[in-house]
Tab-separated table of C-alpha atoms in Angstrom:
chain	number	residue	atom	x	y	z
A	14	MET	CA	0.030	0.033	0.030
A	15	SER	CA	1.239	3.437	-0.913
A	16	GLY	CA	2.383	5.928	1.917
A	17	ILE	CA	0.913	8.896	-0.167
A	18	SER	CA	-2.612	9.462	-1.069
A	19	LEU	CA	-3.344	10.158	-4.707
A	20	ASN	CA	-6.179	12.303	-3.461
A	21	ASP	CA	-3.833	14.883	-2.096
A	22	VAL	CA	-4.197	18.143	-4.135
A	23	VAL	CA	-0.484	18.492	-4.707
A	24	ILE	CA	-0.210	14.902	-5.938
A	25	ALA	CA	-3.270	15.266	-8.132
A	26	GLN	CA	-2.340	18.460	-9.480
A	27	ALA	CA	1.164	17.266	-10.305
A	28	GLY	CA	-0.167	14.314	-12.139
A	29	ILE	CA	1.795	11.773	-10.125
A	30	GLU	CA	0.830	8.215	-11.056
A	31	PRO	CA	1.187	5.174	-8.768
A	32	GLY	CA	4.385	3.251	-9.634
A	33	THR	CA	6.273	5.954	-11.235
A	34	PRO	CA	9.819	7.101	-10.003
A	35	VAL	CA	8.439	10.359	-8.595
A	36	HIS	CA	5.656	8.543	-6.711
A	37	HIS	CA	8.328	6.199	-5.266
A	38	ALA	CA	10.448	9.215	-4.302
A	39	LEU	CA	7.497	10.832	-2.596
A	40	GLU	CA	6.636	7.619	-0.658
A	41	GLY	CA	9.811	8.304	1.183
A	42	ARG	CA	8.413	11.784	2.109
A	43	ALA	CA	4.880	10.767	2.851
A	44	ASP	CA	5.010	12.883	6.149
A	45	VAL	CA	5.717	16.007	4.112
A	46	MET	CA	2.861	15.268	1.641
A	47	GLU	CA	0.485	14.554	4.583
A	48	MET	CA	1.310	17.991	6.212
A	49	THR	CA	1.085	19.724	2.945
A	50	GLN	CA	-2.443	18.382	2.557
A	51	ALA	CA	-3.325	19.213	6.235
A	52	THR	CA	-2.066	22.649	5.641
A	53	HIS	CA	-4.210	22.996	2.565
A	54	ASP	CA	-7.254	21.918	4.611
A	55	ALA	CA	-6.534	24.258	7.434
A	56	ALA	CA	-5.826	27.267	5.110
A	57	LEU	CA	-9.030	26.790	3.125
A	58	LYS	CA	-11.340	25.371	5.545
A	59	PRO	CA	-10.324	26.341	9.037
A	60	ASN	CA	-12.493	25.778	12.124
A	61	ASP	CA	-12.293	29.412	12.842
A	62	PRO	CA	-12.109	31.209	9.500
A	63	GLY	CA	-12.369	34.810	11.156
A	64	GLY	CA	-13.282	37.384	8.608
A	65	LEU	CA	-12.043	35.390	5.650
A	66	SER	CA	-15.023	32.878	4.943
A	67	HIS	CA	-14.255	29.512	3.319
A	68	ALA	CA	-15.706	30.855	0.018
A	69	LEU	CA	-13.331	34.012	0.190
A	70	ARG	CA	-10.275	31.843	0.945
A	71	ALA	CA	-11.175	29.676	-2.071
A	72	ALA	CA	-11.669	32.546	-4.390
A	73	LEU	CA	-8.378	34.268	-3.220
A	74	ALA	CA	-6.583	30.770	-3.770
A	75	ALA	CA	-7.967	30.511	-7.188
A	76	ARG	CA	-6.989	34.115	-7.962
A	77	ILE	CA	-3.464	33.440	-6.690
A	78	ALA	CA	-3.139	30.388	-8.756
A	79	ARG	CA	-4.261	32.183	-11.870
A	80	LEU	CA	-1.829	35.070	-11.226
A	81	ASN	CA	0.852	32.285	-11.144
A	82	ASP	CA	-0.434	30.733	-14.333
A	83	ASP	CA	-1.618	27.567	-12.920
A	84	GLU	CA	-5.147	27.285	-14.313
A	85	ALA	CA	-5.618	23.638	-13.248
A	86	LEU	CA	-4.991	24.475	-9.642
A	87	ALA	CA	-7.168	27.520	-10.041
A	88	GLU	CA	-9.914	25.206	-11.145
A	89	HIS	CA	-9.469	23.022	-8.061
A	90	TYR	CA	-10.130	26.254	-6.023
A	91	ASP	CA	-12.988	27.243	-8.166
A	92	GLY	CA	-14.640	23.977	-7.176
A	93	LEU	CA	-14.176	24.956	-3.497
A	94	VAL	CA	-15.708	28.308	-4.101
A	95	GLY	CA	-18.760	26.597	-5.494
A	96	GLU	CA	-19.017	24.165	-2.648
A	97	ALA	CA	-18.977	27.104	-0.238
A	98	GLY	CA	-22.009	28.665	-1.830
A	99	ALA	CA	-20.214	31.972	-2.673
A	100	THR	CA	-21.911	35.019	-3.670
A	101	GLU	CA	-21.389	36.525	-7.170
A	102	GLU	CA	-19.083	39.190	-5.588
A	103	ILE	CA	-16.882	36.463	-3.965
A	104	THR	CA	-16.998	34.252	-7.085
A	105	ASP	CA	-15.656	37.140	-9.287
A	106	ILE	CA	-12.647	37.593	-7.003
A	107	ALA	CA	-11.311	34.213	-8.408
A	108	ASP	CA	-10.697	35.965	-11.779
A	109	PRO	CA	-7.952	38.601	-11.697
A	110	ARG	CA	-9.443	40.299	-14.731
A	111	ALA	CA	-12.628	41.003	-12.959
A	112	PRO	CA	-13.239	44.600	-11.803
A	113	ALA	CA	-12.106	45.258	-8.150
A	114	PRO	CA	-14.760	44.749	-5.533
A	115	SER	CA	-16.721	47.718	-4.491
A	116	ASP	CA	-16.527	47.029	-0.721
A	117	GLY	CA	-13.474	48.676	0.597
A	118	TRP	CA	-12.493	45.995	2.935
A	119	LEU	CA	-12.826	43.377	0.131
A	120	ALA	CA	-10.911	45.548	-2.216
A	121	ALA	CA	-8.088	45.952	0.194
A	122	VAL	CA	-7.858	42.258	0.843
A	123	VAL	CA	-7.797	41.607	-3.086
A	124	ALA	CA	-5.174	44.288	-3.628
A	125	TYR	CA	-2.902	42.839	-0.935
A	126	THR	CA	-3.302	39.456	-2.222
A	127	ASP	CA	-2.420	40.497	-5.791
A	128	LEU	CA	0.639	42.274	-4.654
A	129	VAL	CA	1.932	39.326	-2.501
A	130	ALA	CA	0.967	36.769	-5.221
A	131	ALA	CA	2.616	38.547	-8.154
A	132	ARG	CA	5.192	40.860	-6.726
A	133	PRO	CA	6.145	39.750	-3.114
A	134	ARG	CA	9.384	41.755	-3.077
A	135	ASP	CA	7.424	44.977	-3.656
A	136	THR	CA	5.509	44.553	-0.371
A	137	GLN	CA	6.116	47.189	2.394
A	138	ALA	CA	4.835	48.103	5.763
A	139	GLY	CA	2.462	50.520	4.122
A	140	ASP	CA	0.621	47.616	2.660
A	141	ILE	CA	-0.324	46.333	6.012
A	142	LYS	CA	-1.197	49.827	6.978
A	143	ALA	CA	-3.641	50.005	3.999
A	144	LEU	CA	-5.196	46.687	5.155
A	145	LYS	CA	-5.604	48.066	8.577
A	146	ALA	CA	-7.044	51.407	7.323
A	147	ALA	CA	-9.627	49.333	5.348
A	148	GLY	CA	-10.923	47.694	8.573
A	149	VAL	CA	-9.038	44.488	8.230
A	150	SER	CA	-8.158	43.081	11.711
A	151	ASP	CA	-4.759	42.087	12.885
A	152	ALA	CA	-6.001	38.388	13.121
A	153	ASP	CA	-7.377	38.495	9.512
A	154	ILE	CA	-4.067	40.043	8.169
A	155	VAL	CA	-2.277	37.070	9.652
A	156	ARG	CA	-4.914	34.702	8.114
A	157	LEU	CA	-4.416	36.285	4.928
A	158	SER	CA	-0.635	36.017	4.961
A	159	GLU	CA	-0.969	32.448	5.877
A	160	LEU	CA	-3.162	31.820	2.878
A	161	ASN	CA	-0.648	33.574	0.512
A	162	ALA	CA	2.138	31.842	2.011
A	163	PHE	CA	0.669	28.385	1.736
A	164	LEU	CA	-0.222	29.006	-1.978
A	165	ALA	CA	3.196	30.240	-2.813
A	166	TYR	CA	4.502	26.955	-1.314
A	167	GLN	CA	1.856	24.670	-3.000
A	168	ILE	CA	2.293	26.271	-6.461
A	169	ARG	CA	6.085	25.784	-6.276
A	170	VAL	CA	5.837	22.182	-5.063
A	171	ILE	CA	3.507	21.206	-7.790
A	172	ALA	CA	5.690	23.041	-10.375
A	173	GLY	CA	8.820	21.212	-9.056
A	174	LEU	CA	6.991	17.748	-9.053
A	175	LYS	CA	5.850	18.299	-12.747
A	176	LEU	CA	9.362	19.103	-13.620
A	177	MET	CA	10.468	15.894	-11.909
A	178	ARG	CA	8.057	13.868	-13.939
A	179	GLY	CA	8.966	15.633	-17.171
A	180	ALA	CA	5.791	17.619	-17.668
A	181	LYS	CA	5.721	21.270	-18.627
């Protein structure tokens, strides 16, 4: 029996098949894959989502994936947006080409997410101040940062595994 689950998001998105050399290599790191999946679940569907609902988290994750040119991963998160019963405004957030939300709090969250996802080196203390000025709580700023950090990690792990198996 395999030490890794083919249902894990990273494994599925990377297209890792049982019996392949990459699959065997990952079996030796099953604990890392399990922790990665647990972190996915905690980042997207935490018991206490604070001000970042499950639907908003999924929409932001889809947006981050799209900003990083990973449409397949974005579609995974689109599915979670649908499962969460998102409003049209939240669903639109998943598409970086959609107009900015009209709500100031939500617009600040989206703008910060875009900056961190696309140009992380450009972030400054003023960006956190802008979130606070829009009414985003300290706890939600931490939650948003955790989501962004996890997606950065997940996207890179998936890309690396695809390279290992010879995919583009």
